[in-house]
Each structure stands twice: as C-alpha cells, then as structure tokens.
Amino acid sequence: MKQLILFICLLLSIGNATATHIVGGELTYSPLSNSRYKITLKLYIDCFNGQPAAIAQDVFANIGVYSADSNIQLTDLCFAIKRALPIRVSKTNYNCIKIAPDACVDAYFYDTVVTLPYRSKGYILTFQRCCRNRTILNLISPDATGENIWTKIVDTAGIGANSSPVFKNLPPNFLCTNAPLIFDHAATDADGDSLVYEFFQPYTGGSQNDPRPVFNNFESPPFSTVTYQSGYTYNVAIDASPNASINRSTGLLKLTPTVSGQFVVGIVVKEYRNGQLIGFTQRDYQFNVQQCVFETTSAFATPDVNCDREVLFTNNSNNASSYLWNFGDPSTTADTANTASGYYKYPQAGVYTVKLIARNGNCMDSLIKQITILDNIEFNLPKDTLICDNSPKLLFPNQFFKQAKYLWNTGATDSFIIAQAEGKYWLRITYGKCLKYDTCEIFHDHQNVAMGSDGLVCNPDTKELEAMIWVRGDFKSINWWSSPLQIPANYRDTLILVRKKGSFSINGEKKNGCPYVDSMQLEGISVIDIFKFANAFTPNEDGINDVYPDLNPSYNYHLTIFNRWGLNIFETDNIPWNAENFPNGTYFYFIEATGCGASVKSHGVVQVIK
C-alpha cells in the first residue's frame, strides 16, 4: 500500500505548474502505541484566487522524514497522505460587519497513521510546497518562495509520551483595515504541558522549477527561512498600529491592520515540561487584509503614554448612537461615562485598561486599549566624558522607553548613537505627551607627553658619549625604564643624562587623567664621526683652523709631526701643533687617539698654508 501511495505522489508531481494557491498550514502528531503516531497536516488553500487544477494536485501530501540528530533523510519512513474534504474557513471575526471582502480559504485535513520506531533524538517531519502568492507585500520574490511546514518528534526517553499542541481555532480568512481584532490563537495540549506563544520566521520549500518535490528533492534540515522586505521582520510582519502582539501565556492575538494586502505571518506555540522545551507547533499563514464596511465600529484615540493625569479621549466610532466608557480605574466604580467624548482624571500614575462600547440598536462593537499615565519621564545621558584614546563613544540614556520616540542632535532616531567627534550631544525623548531633554559633552585628549633628545654626542670635556633626554608636557606621574639599565630606581625628573645607547621609555598619568606612554631608541655615533683629521690647516691667527688636529677635540691623543725628510719636528700629548717657525709645505703626521669609548691610529699628509 505504501508503495502505491508513493507511486501516485510521483505521478502527481510530474508536470507540476508553479502554484500560488497555498495560504498556510501546520503539522501535528500524537502517539498511539507500539511506535505508531497519528500525523495531521492542515493545509490552508486560497479558494478564491487558486486555480482548481493546482488545488487538485495536492490530493496527496508528501511528508519527508529525517533523523533529528544527523538531519539525514530516512527514505524508507517517508510517506504520503491523502486529504479529506475541506472545511470552509468562513467565520466572521468582527462584530456588525456589513459588507465582507472577497476572501475564501479552505482548510484541508491530511490524516494518517505511521510507524516511527524509537530513535535517539527523535524525528523531523516536513511538508514542502512552492509557491506563495505573488501579491504578498512583506516578502521578497514571494512567487518564487515556497512553504515548509515541519515539526519535530522528540526523543521520549525520560519524558514520556508526547503529543504536539493543537491550535483550537482556524485562522481568520480575512482582516479588515483600521479595525481592531482580538483573536483567540490559543492551543490545547493533550499532555497538559505548559504552552508559550511567539511569532517566528516561516520557512521555504520547493522551487519554481520543482514546486511539488518528491522526497529525494526535499531540502534537508536546517531549513531556509523566508526573506522579508525592508521594514518587515517576523515580529513586525504586518502593517498595524499598534504593532501586532500575541500574549505569551494565553495566545491572544491583537492587531489593527492599517494597509490592505497579503502578509505572511508565523505563530508558534512551544510546549514545556518540567521547564524543558519538548515540542512545538508552527502555523505559517497568509493574512489577507482588505477594506471592510461595518454597521457600527467602536474606536477612540489618545496617546498611549500621558504625562498629564487628565486625559481626553477622542471618539472615532462610526454609526453609533450611544456609548459607554470604562476608564479602568480600579480604585473606584465611578470611572464610567456615557458621553460621546471621553474625559477622566486619574488619581495616580500607572497602566490603565480603557474600554469603549458603541451601540446602534442591537448592533454593538467594543474596543479595549491600554494607556500609561506618568508623572513624568526621567532619564540621564552619561556625564561629560574625556575620551583618552579618542575612540568612538557609545551614548545611550540610563532608562529605555519601548514606545518612545528618540531624536539626537545628530538627526539619529535610535535609542543610542556612536559619537565619533568631540562636542556637545543632546537627546530628546518623546513618550506620548511626555518630553524630556538631556545633554552631555565628549572631550578628546589633546595633551601630549613625549620624550625628546638631540641624540648621543661626544663631550669634548669628558671625552665620553652622552645625551640629555627630556620630557615635554604636563603630567601627574612619570615612570622611566631603559635597556640596558641606566636610570636610577624611582627616578621622577623630566631630564636625565645618559652615556650609553639603548632603549628608553616613559609612562604615567597626564594632568587630565589620561595615561601616556612614549619610547625612543638612542644609537651610538661612529668612529668616523668622532675622529676627523684634516689634510690641511691655516696657522694665520684668524681663529679659524689655526692648529692641528683641533683646538679642543673630543678625544685624547698623542701627535707626532715629521718634515718631508723624515725628521721628527713636533711630538706632544693633547697639545695641538701650530706650525710656528715652520714654513708652508707638506708634512707627515702620526696620531694615536682615544675617546668616547673608541680608539684609532692614523697617519697621513697635512699641508701648512699660512
């Protein structure tokens, strides 16, 4: 029988046309006995725009089965389910609707019983189908985006048998623009597990080239998700004011859509047992939003947040002859009024639930909204801050108001900014009728503490290498370091005399409190730079180049002078030759010199020019 069903599914998949009739669906399971499970797929079909031929292709639904730990398809366990006759989703979820929009949704049920032997980590079951309606507004390329309805059967070892949660109500077949809707999206759980409701990002399946894939063409877990258009997310998947919300505990869905169109929304119910997540049911559904005509509508407006305890409510109800207000003050029973406009002075700050009932004969509509009363909003930006490394600074208030509007002097409207430049920054927060400013200033570190030196030189008096290192700038503290060690311990001066080459560094705290660090490398000077012997001098008493080798050289020396015939005519230690009583001409010199840690022996010719 299983092979026959697979054969039928394969035939139906041949020549598939890309379908856009699928509205959504969900996949659930419940255990029977001996590893047998009842599997139910609910598939929602657009019976207004959907082509009959495309709808007929889905008589059978292919269900892929995967190992939950390895994500490998278990081909022998894959199966197909034949659908039963549909149920028309026809409930009107609004009171006093006069003209309903053209919308039609059928819910098809696919039920079967399969055997899934115990498997560590459990199974993943998936139904994949393409494509979605091309008129969907919140998805990129919706007509090329399929749907993947899947669930996970958990490993029951240690937790006992488990059934997935089942949504109690079929989803709404249409929504009306600017009309508040409260929809019971709760689920039941056969095991009594704790349920939590959230929005989620739906998944894709199939493709335009293979809209109804057979098992071996399924996408394996982890599955791909739909891509939302800019401005939409899974939490904000539909244009509404306020944004759509779902109560995490009760599953109560609240939304007032503001734009006509089609929107894909994902709602998941998660089940917990003893604090452990053990299962879930995901409903992937296309919400059809259209303009509706109501006999009577209840509507009112006031800021969600008020900084004045006296609140005026603007009545925007339509086609109503009488009204009943309940302003939600729990401290009294006198918080009601039957006037067209609503006014109430609240005794203290808090969150209040306001209800307006609008009537016209037997037709009645009601609207419930929460408002927040504040004495004022308080927040502060960080104190004026000195940024020592001149890096960007993240600025944000110490209080966050979820529904507030933020405006910085930079033009940014997020609740935080990254301050790149120094200067004053202000933030204005508007929260309902509340308004508050605060400012702060960012300073960058412009102080400079740095080392300076002329480099190692040879002192003509001491005949030693030396350098004076000095520190420029204002600082509170200074620490010196050198390699090789030349600086006394705990040295704190701004000047120091050193006589060796090496690495030198300083660090400490500037006057403004910022840290600083600087370093330098001093190199020795070469022998060539120390010992320079001229090949001529002019002893004419003009004060320039009058003696040989120099008047005050930076080295000690022994000098011997010979005439051209080899006679020793002058010899001395550290006394230069002034060639007195010797004529112009060529002479020979021999010199032995030491100084600045170096020594040299040199000889050559020197010219005397008078």
Coordinates of C-alpha atoms in Angstrom, one line a residue:
M1 CA 0.0 0.0 0.0
K2 CA 2.8 2.4 0.9
Q3 CA 4.5 1.8 -2.5
L4 CA 1.2 2.5 -4.2
I5 CA 0.8 5.9 -2.4
L6 CA 4.4 6.8 -3.3
F7 CA 3.7 5.9 -6.9
I8 CA 0.6 8.1 -7.0
C9 CA 2.5 11.0 -5.5
L10 CA 5.3 10.6 -8.0
L11 CA 2.7 10.8 -10.9
L12 CA 1.1 13.9 -9.4
S13 CA 4.5 15.6 -9.2
I14 CA 5.1 15.2 -12.9
G15 CA 4.3 18.3 -14.9
N16 CA 3.6 20.4 -11.9
A17 CA 2.8 24.0 -12.6
T18 CA 4.0 26.6 -10.1
A19 CA 1.1 27.1 -7.7
T20 CA 0.2 30.2 -5.7
H21 CA -2.9 28.8 -4.0
I22 CA -1.4 27.8 -0.7
V23 CA -2.2 30.1 2.2
G24 CA -0.5 28.3 5.0
G25 CA -0.6 25.3 7.3
E26 CA 0.6 23.4 10.3
L27 CA 1.8 19.9 11.1
T28 CA 0.9 18.0 14.3
Y29 CA 1.3 14.5 15.8
S30 CA 0.0 12.3 18.6
P31 CA 1.3 8.9 19.8
L32 CA -0.8 5.8 19.7
S33 CA 1.0 2.6 20.7
N34 CA 3.9 0.4 19.5
S35 CA 5.8 3.4 17.9
R36 CA 2.7 4.3 15.9
Y37 CA 1.8 8.0 15.5
K38 CA -1.2 9.8 14.1
I39 CA 0.1 12.6 11.8
T40 CA -2.2 15.5 10.8
L41 CA -1.4 18.1 8.2
K42 CA -3.7 21.1 8.0
L43 CA -3.2 22.9 4.6
Y44 CA -5.0 26.2 4.0
I45 CA -5.9 26.9 0.4
D46 CA -7.0 30.1 -1.4
C47 CA -10.3 29.0 -2.9
F48 CA -11.0 32.5 -4.3
N49 CA -7.8 33.0 -6.4
G50 CA -6.5 29.4 -6.5
Q51 CA -6.7 27.5 -9.8
P52 CA -8.8 24.3 -9.5
A53 CA -6.1 22.3 -11.4
A54 CA -3.4 23.5 -8.9
I55 CA -5.6 22.7 -5.9
A56 CA -6.3 19.2 -7.4
Q57 CA -2.5 18.5 -7.5
D58 CA -2.5 18.5 -3.7
V59 CA -4.8 15.5 -3.2
F60 CA -1.7 13.8 -1.7
A61 CA 0.8 15.5 0.5
N62 CA 4.4 14.1 0.6
I63 CA 5.9 14.1 4.1
G64 CA 9.6 13.8 4.4
V65 CA 11.1 12.1 7.5
Y66 CA 14.6 13.0 8.8
S67 CA 16.8 11.9 11.7
A68 CA 16.7 14.8 14.2
D69 CA 20.3 14.3 15.2
S70 CA 22.0 13.8 11.8
N71 CA 19.5 15.6 9.6
I72 CA 19.7 12.6 7.2
Q73 CA 16.5 11.7 5.3
L74 CA 15.1 8.3 6.3
T75 CA 13.7 7.4 2.9
D76 CA 12.1 4.2 4.0
L77 CA 10.0 6.1 6.5
C78 CA 8.8 8.9 4.2
F79 CA 5.1 8.7 3.4
A80 CA 2.2 10.4 1.6
I81 CA -1.2 11.3 3.0
K82 CA -4.5 11.7 1.1
R83 CA -6.6 14.6 2.1
A84 CA -10.2 14.6 3.2
L85 CA -12.9 17.1 2.1
P86 CA -12.1 20.6 3.1
I87 CA -13.7 22.8 5.7
R88 CA -14.5 26.3 4.6
V89 CA -13.0 29.0 6.9
S90 CA -16.0 31.3 7.0
K91 CA -16.2 32.6 10.5
T92 CA -16.5 36.4 10.6
N93 CA -14.2 37.6 13.3
Y94 CA -15.7 41.1 13.5
N95 CA -19.0 42.4 15.0
C96 CA -21.5 44.2 12.9
I97 CA -19.7 43.7 9.6
K98 CA -22.0 45.0 6.8
I99 CA -20.1 44.0 3.7
A100 CA -17.4 41.3 3.9
P101 CA -14.5 41.4 1.5
D102 CA -14.0 38.8 -1.3
A103 CA -11.9 36.2 0.5
C104 CA -12.1 32.4 0.6
V105 CA -10.0 30.0 2.5
D106 CA -10.4 26.2 2.7
A107 CA -8.8 24.1 5.4
Y108 CA -7.8 20.6 4.1
F109 CA -7.0 17.9 6.6
Y110 CA -4.5 15.2 5.8
D111 CA -4.6 12.4 8.5
T112 CA -2.7 9.1 8.6
V113 CA -1.1 6.6 11.0
V114 CA 2.6 5.8 10.6
T115 CA 5.1 3.7 12.4
L116 CA 8.2 5.5 13.6
P117 CA 10.5 3.2 15.6
Y118 CA 12.1 4.7 18.7
R119 CA 15.1 6.8 17.7
S120 CA 17.5 8.6 19.9
K121 CA 17.0 12.4 19.4
G122 CA 13.7 11.8 17.6
Y123 CA 12.5 12.7 14.1
I124 CA 11.9 15.8 11.9
L125 CA 8.8 15.7 9.7
T126 CA 8.4 18.2 6.8
F127 CA 5.9 19.1 4.0
Q128 CA 7.4 21.3 1.3
R129 CA 5.5 23.1 -1.4
C130 CA 6.0 26.1 -3.7
C131 CA 4.9 28.8 -4.3
R132 CA 3.3 31.6 -2.5
N133 CA 1.0 34.3 -3.8
R134 CA 2.9 36.9 -5.9
T135 CA 0.8 39.7 -4.4
I136 CA 2.3 39.2 -0.9
L137 CA 3.7 42.5 0.3
N138 CA 6.1 41.6 3.1
L139 CA 8.3 39.0 1.3
I140 CA 11.0 39.4 -1.4
S141 CA 10.0 37.4 -4.5
P142 CA 7.0 35.7 -2.9
D143 CA 6.1 33.9 -6.2
A144 CA 9.5 32.2 -6.0
T145 CA 9.2 31.5 -2.3
G146 CA 7.7 28.2 -1.2
E147 CA 6.4 26.9 2.2
N148 CA 7.9 24.4 4.5
I149 CA 5.6 23.1 7.3
W150 CA 7.5 21.0 9.7
T151 CA 7.7 19.7 13.2
K152 CA 9.9 17.7 15.5
I153 CA 9.0 14.5 17.3
V154 CA 11.3 14.5 20.3
D155 CA 13.1 11.6 21.9
T156 CA 10.5 10.4 24.5
A157 CA 13.1 8.6 26.7
G158 CA 13.0 10.2 30.1
I159 CA 10.0 12.5 29.4
G160 CA 7.2 10.1 28.5
A161 CA 4.9 10.1 25.5
N162 CA 4.2 13.4 24.0
S163 CA 1.6 15.0 21.6
S164 CA 2.2 18.3 19.9
P165 CA 0.0 21.2 20.8
V166 CA -3.1 21.8 18.5
F167 CA -4.5 25.3 17.8
K168 CA -8.1 25.5 18.9
N169 CA -9.4 27.8 16.1
L170 CA -9.0 28.0 12.4
P171 CA -7.2 31.3 11.5
P172 CA -9.2 34.3 10.2
N173 CA -10.0 34.1 6.5
F174 CA -9.7 37.9 6.3
L175 CA -8.8 41.0 8.3
C176 CA -10.2 44.5 8.0
T177 CA -8.1 47.6 7.8
N178 CA -8.3 50.0 10.7
A179 CA -10.5 47.6 12.6
P180 CA -9.1 46.2 15.9
L181 CA -9.2 42.4 16.0
I182 CA -8.7 40.2 19.1
F183 CA -8.3 36.6 18.0
D184 CA -8.0 33.5 20.3
H185 CA -4.9 31.8 18.9
A186 CA -4.6 29.5 21.8
A187 CA -3.8 25.8 21.6
T188 CA -4.6 22.7 23.6
D189 CA -2.2 20.1 24.7
A190 CA -3.3 16.5 25.4
D191 CA -0.4 16.1 27.9
G192 CA -1.1 19.2 30.0
D193 CA 2.3 20.8 29.2
S194 CA 2.9 24.5 29.7
L195 CA 2.4 26.5 26.5
V196 CA 4.2 29.6 25.3
Y197 CA 3.2 31.6 22.2
E198 CA 5.5 33.6 20.0
F199 CA 6.0 35.0 16.4
F200 CA 8.5 33.1 14.3
Q201 CA 10.1 33.4 10.8
P202 CA 8.4 30.9 8.4
Y203 CA 10.4 28.5 6.3
T204 CA 10.7 28.0 2.5
G205 CA 10.3 24.8 0.5
G206 CA 10.2 23.7 -3.1
S207 CA 11.0 26.0 -6.0
Q208 CA 9.5 27.4 -9.2
N209 CA 11.2 24.6 -11.2
D210 CA 10.1 21.9 -8.7
P211 CA 7.1 23.3 -6.9
R212 CA 5.9 19.9 -5.5
P213 CA 9.1 18.0 -4.9
V214 CA 9.4 14.3 -4.2
F215 CA 11.2 13.2 -1.1
N216 CA 14.7 13.0 -2.6
N217 CA 14.4 16.6 -3.8
F218 CA 13.4 18.0 -0.4
E219 CA 15.6 20.5 1.4
S220 CA 17.3 18.8 4.4
P221 CA 17.4 20.4 7.8
P222 CA 18.4 23.0 8.9
F223 CA 15.8 24.6 6.7
S224 CA 15.9 28.0 4.9
T225 CA 13.6 30.8 6.1
V226 CA 11.7 33.4 4.0
T227 CA 13.3 36.8 3.3
Y228 CA 11.3 39.8 4.5
Q229 CA 11.1 43.1 2.6
S230 CA 12.8 46.0 4.2
G231 CA 10.8 47.3 7.1
Y232 CA 9.3 43.9 8.0
T233 CA 10.5 41.3 10.4
Y234 CA 8.9 38.1 11.9
N235 CA 7.9 40.2 14.9
V236 CA 6.6 43.1 12.7
A237 CA 5.3 41.1 9.7
I238 CA 2.2 43.2 9.0
D239 CA 1.4 46.9 8.9
A240 CA -0.6 47.6 12.0
S241 CA -1.0 50.4 14.6
P242 CA 0.0 49.5 17.2
N243 CA 2.1 46.5 16.1
A244 CA 0.5 43.1 16.2
S245 CA 1.1 41.4 19.6
I246 CA 0.5 37.9 20.9
N247 CA 0.2 37.1 24.6
R248 CA 2.9 34.6 25.5
S249 CA 0.7 32.9 28.1
T250 CA -2.8 33.0 26.6
G251 CA -2.1 33.1 22.8
L252 CA -4.5 36.1 22.5
L253 CA -3.6 37.8 19.2
K254 CA -4.3 41.6 18.9
L255 CA -3.8 43.7 15.8
T256 CA -5.3 46.6 14.0
P257 CA -4.0 46.3 10.4
T258 CA -3.6 49.6 8.5
V259 CA -2.7 48.5 5.0
S260 CA -4.6 46.3 2.5
G261 CA -2.7 43.4 1.1
Q262 CA -1.4 39.9 1.9
F263 CA 1.2 39.3 4.6
V264 CA 2.9 36.1 5.7
V265 CA 2.9 35.7 9.5
G266 CA 4.4 32.9 11.6
I267 CA 3.0 32.0 15.0
V268 CA 4.5 29.1 17.1
V269 CA 3.2 27.5 20.3
K270 CA 6.0 25.9 22.3
E271 CA 5.4 23.2 24.9
Y272 CA 7.5 22.9 28.1
R273 CA 7.5 20.0 30.6
N274 CA 9.3 20.5 33.9
G275 CA 10.9 23.6 32.4
Q276 CA 12.3 21.8 29.4
L277 CA 11.3 22.6 25.8
I278 CA 9.9 19.3 24.3
G279 CA 7.9 20.3 21.3
F280 CA 6.2 23.0 19.2
T281 CA 3.6 23.6 16.5
Q282 CA 4.2 26.2 13.9
R283 CA 1.4 27.9 12.0
D284 CA 2.6 29.6 8.8
Y285 CA -0.3 31.7 7.5
Q286 CA -1.1 34.3 4.9
F287 CA -3.2 37.1 6.4
N288 CA -5.5 38.7 3.8
V289 CA -6.2 42.4 4.8
Q290 CA -8.9 44.3 2.9
Q291 CA -11.2 47.2 3.4
C292 CA -14.5 46.3 5.1
V293 CA -17.8 48.0 5.6
F294 CA -19.1 47.9 9.2
E295 CA -22.5 48.8 10.5
T296 CA -21.1 50.0 13.8
T297 CA -17.5 50.4 14.9
S298 CA -16.0 51.4 18.2
A299 CA -12.9 53.4 18.0
F300 CA -11.1 56.1 20.1
A301 CA -7.7 57.7 20.2
T302 CA -5.5 59.1 22.9
P303 CA -1.7 58.9 23.4
D304 CA -0.6 55.5 24.7
V305 CA 1.5 57.4 27.2
N306 CA 0.4 60.5 29.0
C307 CA 2.3 62.9 31.3
D308 CA -0.9 64.5 32.4
R309 CA -3.3 62.7 34.7
E310 CA -6.2 64.4 33.0
V311 CA -6.8 62.5 29.7
L312 CA -9.1 63.4 26.9
F313 CA -10.2 60.6 24.6
T314 CA -11.2 61.3 21.0
N315 CA -14.2 59.2 20.0
N316 CA -13.7 57.9 16.4
S317 CA -16.6 55.4 16.4
N318 CA -18.8 55.0 13.4
N319 CA -22.6 54.7 13.0
A320 CA -23.2 54.6 16.8
S321 CA -26.0 56.2 18.7
S322 CA -24.9 55.6 22.3
Y323 CA -21.6 55.0 24.1
L324 CA -20.4 53.5 27.4
W325 CA -16.9 54.3 28.6
N326 CA -15.0 52.4 31.3
F327 CA -11.7 54.2 32.1
G328 CA -10.2 51.3 34.0
D329 CA -9.6 52.9 37.4
P330 CA -9.6 50.1 39.9
S331 CA -9.9 52.4 42.9
T332 CA -13.5 53.4 42.1
T333 CA -16.7 52.3 40.4
A334 CA -17.3 55.8 39.2
D335 CA -14.9 55.6 36.3
T336 CA -17.6 55.3 33.6
A337 CA -19.3 57.7 31.3
N338 CA -22.0 57.6 28.6
T339 CA -20.9 60.7 26.7
A340 CA -19.6 60.8 23.2
S341 CA -16.3 62.2 24.2
G342 CA -14.3 60.7 27.0
Y343 CA -12.6 62.5 29.8
Y344 CA -11.1 61.2 33.0
K345 CA -8.7 62.4 35.7
Y346 CA -6.6 59.5 37.0
P347 CA -5.6 59.5 40.7
Q348 CA -2.0 58.4 40.2
A349 CA 0.5 57.2 37.6
G350 CA 0.0 53.7 36.3
V351 CA -1.2 51.5 33.4
Y352 CA -5.0 51.5 32.9
T353 CA -7.2 49.5 30.6
V354 CA -9.9 51.6 28.8
K355 CA -12.9 50.2 27.1
L356 CA -15.4 51.9 24.8
I357 CA -18.7 50.2 23.8
A358 CA -20.5 51.7 20.8
R359 CA -24.1 50.8 20.1
N360 CA -26.7 51.3 17.4
G361 CA -29.8 49.4 18.2
N362 CA -28.9 45.7 18.5
C363 CA -25.5 46.2 16.9
M364 CA -22.6 46.7 19.3
D365 CA -18.9 46.9 19.0
S366 CA -16.2 47.5 21.7
L367 CA -12.6 48.5 21.8
I368 CA -10.1 47.9 24.6
K369 CA -6.8 49.8 24.8
Q370 CA -4.2 50.2 27.5
I371 CA -2.8 53.6 28.3
T372 CA 0.1 54.6 30.5
I373 CA -0.1 57.6 32.9
L374 CA 3.2 59.0 34.0
D375 CA 4.0 61.9 36.3
N376 CA 7.0 62.5 34.0
I377 CA 9.7 60.6 32.3
E378 CA 13.2 60.7 33.7
F379 CA 16.4 59.7 32.1
N380 CA 20.0 60.8 32.0
L381 CA 22.8 60.7 29.5
P382 CA 26.3 59.8 30.7
K383 CA 28.3 62.5 32.5
D384 CA 30.6 64.7 30.4
T385 CA 33.4 62.3 29.4
L386 CA 37.0 62.6 28.5
I387 CA 38.0 60.0 25.9
C388 CA 41.7 59.4 26.3
D389 CA 42.2 57.3 23.2
N390 CA 39.9 59.4 21.0
S391 CA 37.9 56.3 20.1
P392 CA 34.1 56.4 19.3
K393 CA 31.9 56.6 22.4
L394 CA 28.5 54.8 22.7
L395 CA 25.9 57.1 24.1
F396 CA 22.6 56.0 25.5
P397 CA 20.1 57.0 28.2
N398 CA 20.0 55.2 31.5
Q399 CA 16.3 54.5 31.0
F400 CA 14.7 52.9 28.0
F401 CA 11.1 53.6 26.9
K402 CA 9.9 51.0 24.4
Q403 CA 7.2 53.1 22.7
A404 CA 9.1 56.4 22.9
K405 CA 10.5 58.4 20.0
Y406 CA 14.2 59.4 20.2
L407 CA 15.9 62.3 18.5
W408 CA 19.5 63.2 18.8
N409 CA 21.1 66.4 17.7
T410 CA 22.9 64.3 15.0
G411 CA 19.5 63.5 13.5
A412 CA 19.6 59.9 14.6
T413 CA 16.4 58.4 15.9
D414 CA 17.7 55.2 17.6
S415 CA 17.9 54.9 21.4
F416 CA 21.7 55.1 21.1
I417 CA 24.3 56.7 19.0
I418 CA 28.1 56.3 18.4
A419 CA 29.7 59.6 19.0
Q420 CA 32.7 60.0 16.6
A421 CA 33.6 63.6 17.3
E422 CA 34.1 65.6 20.4
G423 CA 31.5 68.2 21.3
K424 CA 28.1 68.5 22.9
Y425 CA 25.3 66.0 22.3
W426 CA 21.7 66.2 23.3
L427 CA 18.8 63.7 23.2
R428 CA 15.1 64.4 23.2
I429 CA 12.7 61.6 24.2
T430 CA 9.0 62.0 23.3
Y431 CA 6.9 59.4 25.1
G432 CA 3.2 60.1 24.4
K433 CA 2.7 63.6 25.7
C434 CA 5.9 63.4 27.7
L435 CA 9.0 65.2 26.6
K436 CA 12.5 65.3 28.2
Y437 CA 15.9 66.5 27.2
D438 CA 19.4 65.8 28.4
T439 CA 22.9 66.7 27.2
C440 CA 26.4 65.6 27.6
E441 CA 29.8 66.6 26.2
I442 CA 32.6 64.5 24.8
F443 CA 36.2 65.7 25.1
H444 CA 39.1 64.2 23.3
D445 CA 42.6 64.1 24.8
H446 CA 44.7 66.8 23.2
Q447 CA 47.5 66.8 25.8
N448 CA 50.9 65.4 24.7
V449 CA 53.6 64.0 26.8
A450 CA 56.7 62.9 24.8
M451 CA 60.4 62.3 25.0
G452 CA 63.0 64.4 23.2
S453 CA 66.7 64.2 22.7
D454 CA 69.5 65.5 20.4
G455 CA 71.0 62.0 20.3
L456 CA 74.3 60.8 21.7
V457 CA 77.2 63.2 21.3
C458 CA 80.8 63.1 22.4
N459 CA 81.5 65.6 25.2
P460 CA 84.9 67.3 24.4
D461 CA 85.4 68.0 28.1
T462 CA 84.8 64.5 29.5
K463 CA 85.7 62.7 26.2
E464 CA 82.6 60.5 26.8
L465 CA 79.4 59.8 24.8
E466 CA 76.4 61.4 26.4
A467 CA 72.8 62.5 25.7
M468 CA 70.2 64.6 27.6
I469 CA 66.7 63.1 27.4
W470 CA 63.9 65.4 28.4
V471 CA 60.1 65.0 28.7
R472 CA 57.7 67.7 27.4
G473 CA 54.1 68.0 28.5
D474 CA 52.0 68.2 31.7
F475 CA 51.7 65.1 33.7
K476 CA 50.8 63.9 37.3
S477 CA 53.3 61.0 37.4
I478 CA 56.2 59.6 35.4
N479 CA 58.0 56.3 35.3
W480 CA 61.2 55.7 33.5
W481 CA 62.6 52.5 32.0
S482 CA 65.7 51.7 30.0
S483 CA 67.6 48.7 28.5
P484 CA 70.4 48.3 29.3
L485 CA 69.5 49.7 32.7
Q486 CA 70.9 53.3 33.1
I487 CA 68.1 55.1 35.0
P488 CA 68.1 55.1 38.9
A489 CA 65.2 53.4 40.6
N490 CA 62.2 55.7 41.3
Y491 CA 63.5 58.4 39.1
R492 CA 60.8 61.0 38.6
D493 CA 62.6 64.0 37.0
T494 CA 61.9 65.3 33.4
L495 CA 65.6 65.4 32.5
I496 CA 68.2 62.7 32.6
L497 CA 71.8 62.4 31.3
V498 CA 72.7 59.0 29.8
R499 CA 76.0 57.8 28.4
K500 CA 75.1 54.6 26.6
K501 CA 73.0 53.7 23.6
G502 CA 69.8 51.7 24.3
S503 CA 66.0 51.8 24.6
F504 CA 64.3 54.3 26.8
S505 CA 60.6 54.7 27.6
I506 CA 58.3 56.5 29.9
N507 CA 54.7 56.1 31.1
G508 CA 52.3 57.6 33.6
E509 CA 49.3 59.8 34.0
K510 CA 48.7 63.1 32.3
K511 CA 47.4 66.1 34.1
N512 CA 43.9 65.4 32.6
G513 CA 44.0 61.9 34.0
C514 CA 44.7 60.1 30.7
P515 CA 47.5 57.6 30.5
Y516 CA 50.5 58.1 28.3
V517 CA 53.5 56.2 27.0
D518 CA 56.4 57.1 24.8
S519 CA 59.7 55.5 23.9
M520 CA 62.8 56.2 21.9
Q521 CA 66.0 54.4 20.7
L522 CA 69.4 56.1 21.1
E523 CA 72.2 54.9 18.9
G524 CA 75.9 55.5 19.4
I525 CA 78.0 57.5 17.0
S526 CA 80.5 56.0 14.6
V527 CA 84.3 56.3 14.9
I528 CA 84.3 58.3 11.7
D529 CA 82.2 60.9 13.4
I530 CA 84.5 61.2 16.4
F531 CA 87.9 61.1 14.8
K532 CA 88.1 63.5 11.9
F533 CA 91.7 64.6 10.8
A534 CA 92.0 67.4 8.3
N535 CA 94.7 67.2 5.5
A536 CA 95.5 71.0 5.8
F537 CA 95.3 73.9 8.3
T538 CA 96.0 77.6 8.2
P539 CA 98.0 78.9 11.2
N540 CA 97.4 82.6 10.4
E541 CA 95.9 83.6 13.8
D542 CA 92.5 84.3 12.3
G543 CA 90.9 82.0 14.8
I544 CA 89.8 79.5 12.1
N545 CA 91.6 76.3 11.6
D546 CA 94.8 77.7 13.2
V547 CA 96.0 74.4 14.8
Y548 CA 96.2 70.7 14.1
P549 CA 94.3 68.5 14.7
D550 CA 91.7 70.7 16.7
L551 CA 91.9 73.2 19.5
N552 CA 89.5 71.2 21.8
P553 CA 88.9 67.8 20.3
S554 CA 86.5 65.3 21.9
Y555 CA 89.3 62.8 22.4
N556 CA 92.8 62.4 23.9
Y557 CA 95.7 62.0 21.5
H558 CA 99.5 61.6 21.0
L559 CA 100.7 63.5 17.9
T560 CA 104.0 63.2 16.0
I561 CA 104.9 65.5 13.1
F562 CA 107.7 64.8 10.5
N563 CA 109.0 67.0 7.8
R564 CA 109.5 65.8 4.2
W565 CA 112.9 64.5 5.0
G566 CA 111.7 62.3 7.9
L567 CA 112.9 64.4 10.8
N568 CA 110.7 64.5 13.9
I569 CA 109.9 68.1 14.3
F570 CA 107.0 68.0 16.8
E571 CA 105.6 65.5 19.3
T572 CA 103.1 66.1 22.1
D573 CA 100.1 64.7 24.1
N574 CA 96.9 66.7 23.8
I575 CA 98.6 69.9 22.6
P576 CA 97.8 70.9 19.0
W577 CA 100.6 71.9 16.5
N578 CA 100.5 75.5 15.4
A579 CA 103.4 75.2 12.9
E580 CA 105.1 78.2 14.5
N581 CA 108.5 78.8 12.9
F582 CA 107.8 76.2 10.1
P583 CA 107.3 77.3 6.5
N584 CA 104.4 76.4 4.3
G585 CA 104.7 72.9 2.9
T586 CA 103.9 69.3 3.2
Y587 CA 104.4 67.4 6.5
F588 CA 103.7 64.0 7.7
Y589 CA 101.7 63.1 10.9
F590 CA 101.2 60.1 13.1
I591 CA 98.3 60.2 15.7
E592 CA 97.0 57.8 18.3
A593 CA 93.6 58.9 19.7
T594 CA 91.1 57.6 22.3
G595 CA 87.8 59.0 23.3
C596 CA 84.0 58.2 23.7
G597 CA 84.8 54.5 24.2
A598 CA 86.8 54.2 20.9
S599 CA 90.4 54.5 19.7
V600 CA 92.2 54.9 16.4
K601 CA 95.7 55.1 15.0
S602 CA 96.1 57.2 11.9
H603 CA 98.8 58.7 9.7
G604 CA 98.9 60.8 6.6
V605 CA 99.9 64.1 5.0
V606 CA 99.0 67.6 6.2
Q607 CA 99.5 70.9 4.4
V608 CA 100.6 74.0 6.2
I609 CA 99.2 77.1 4.5
K610 CA 100.0 80.5 6.0

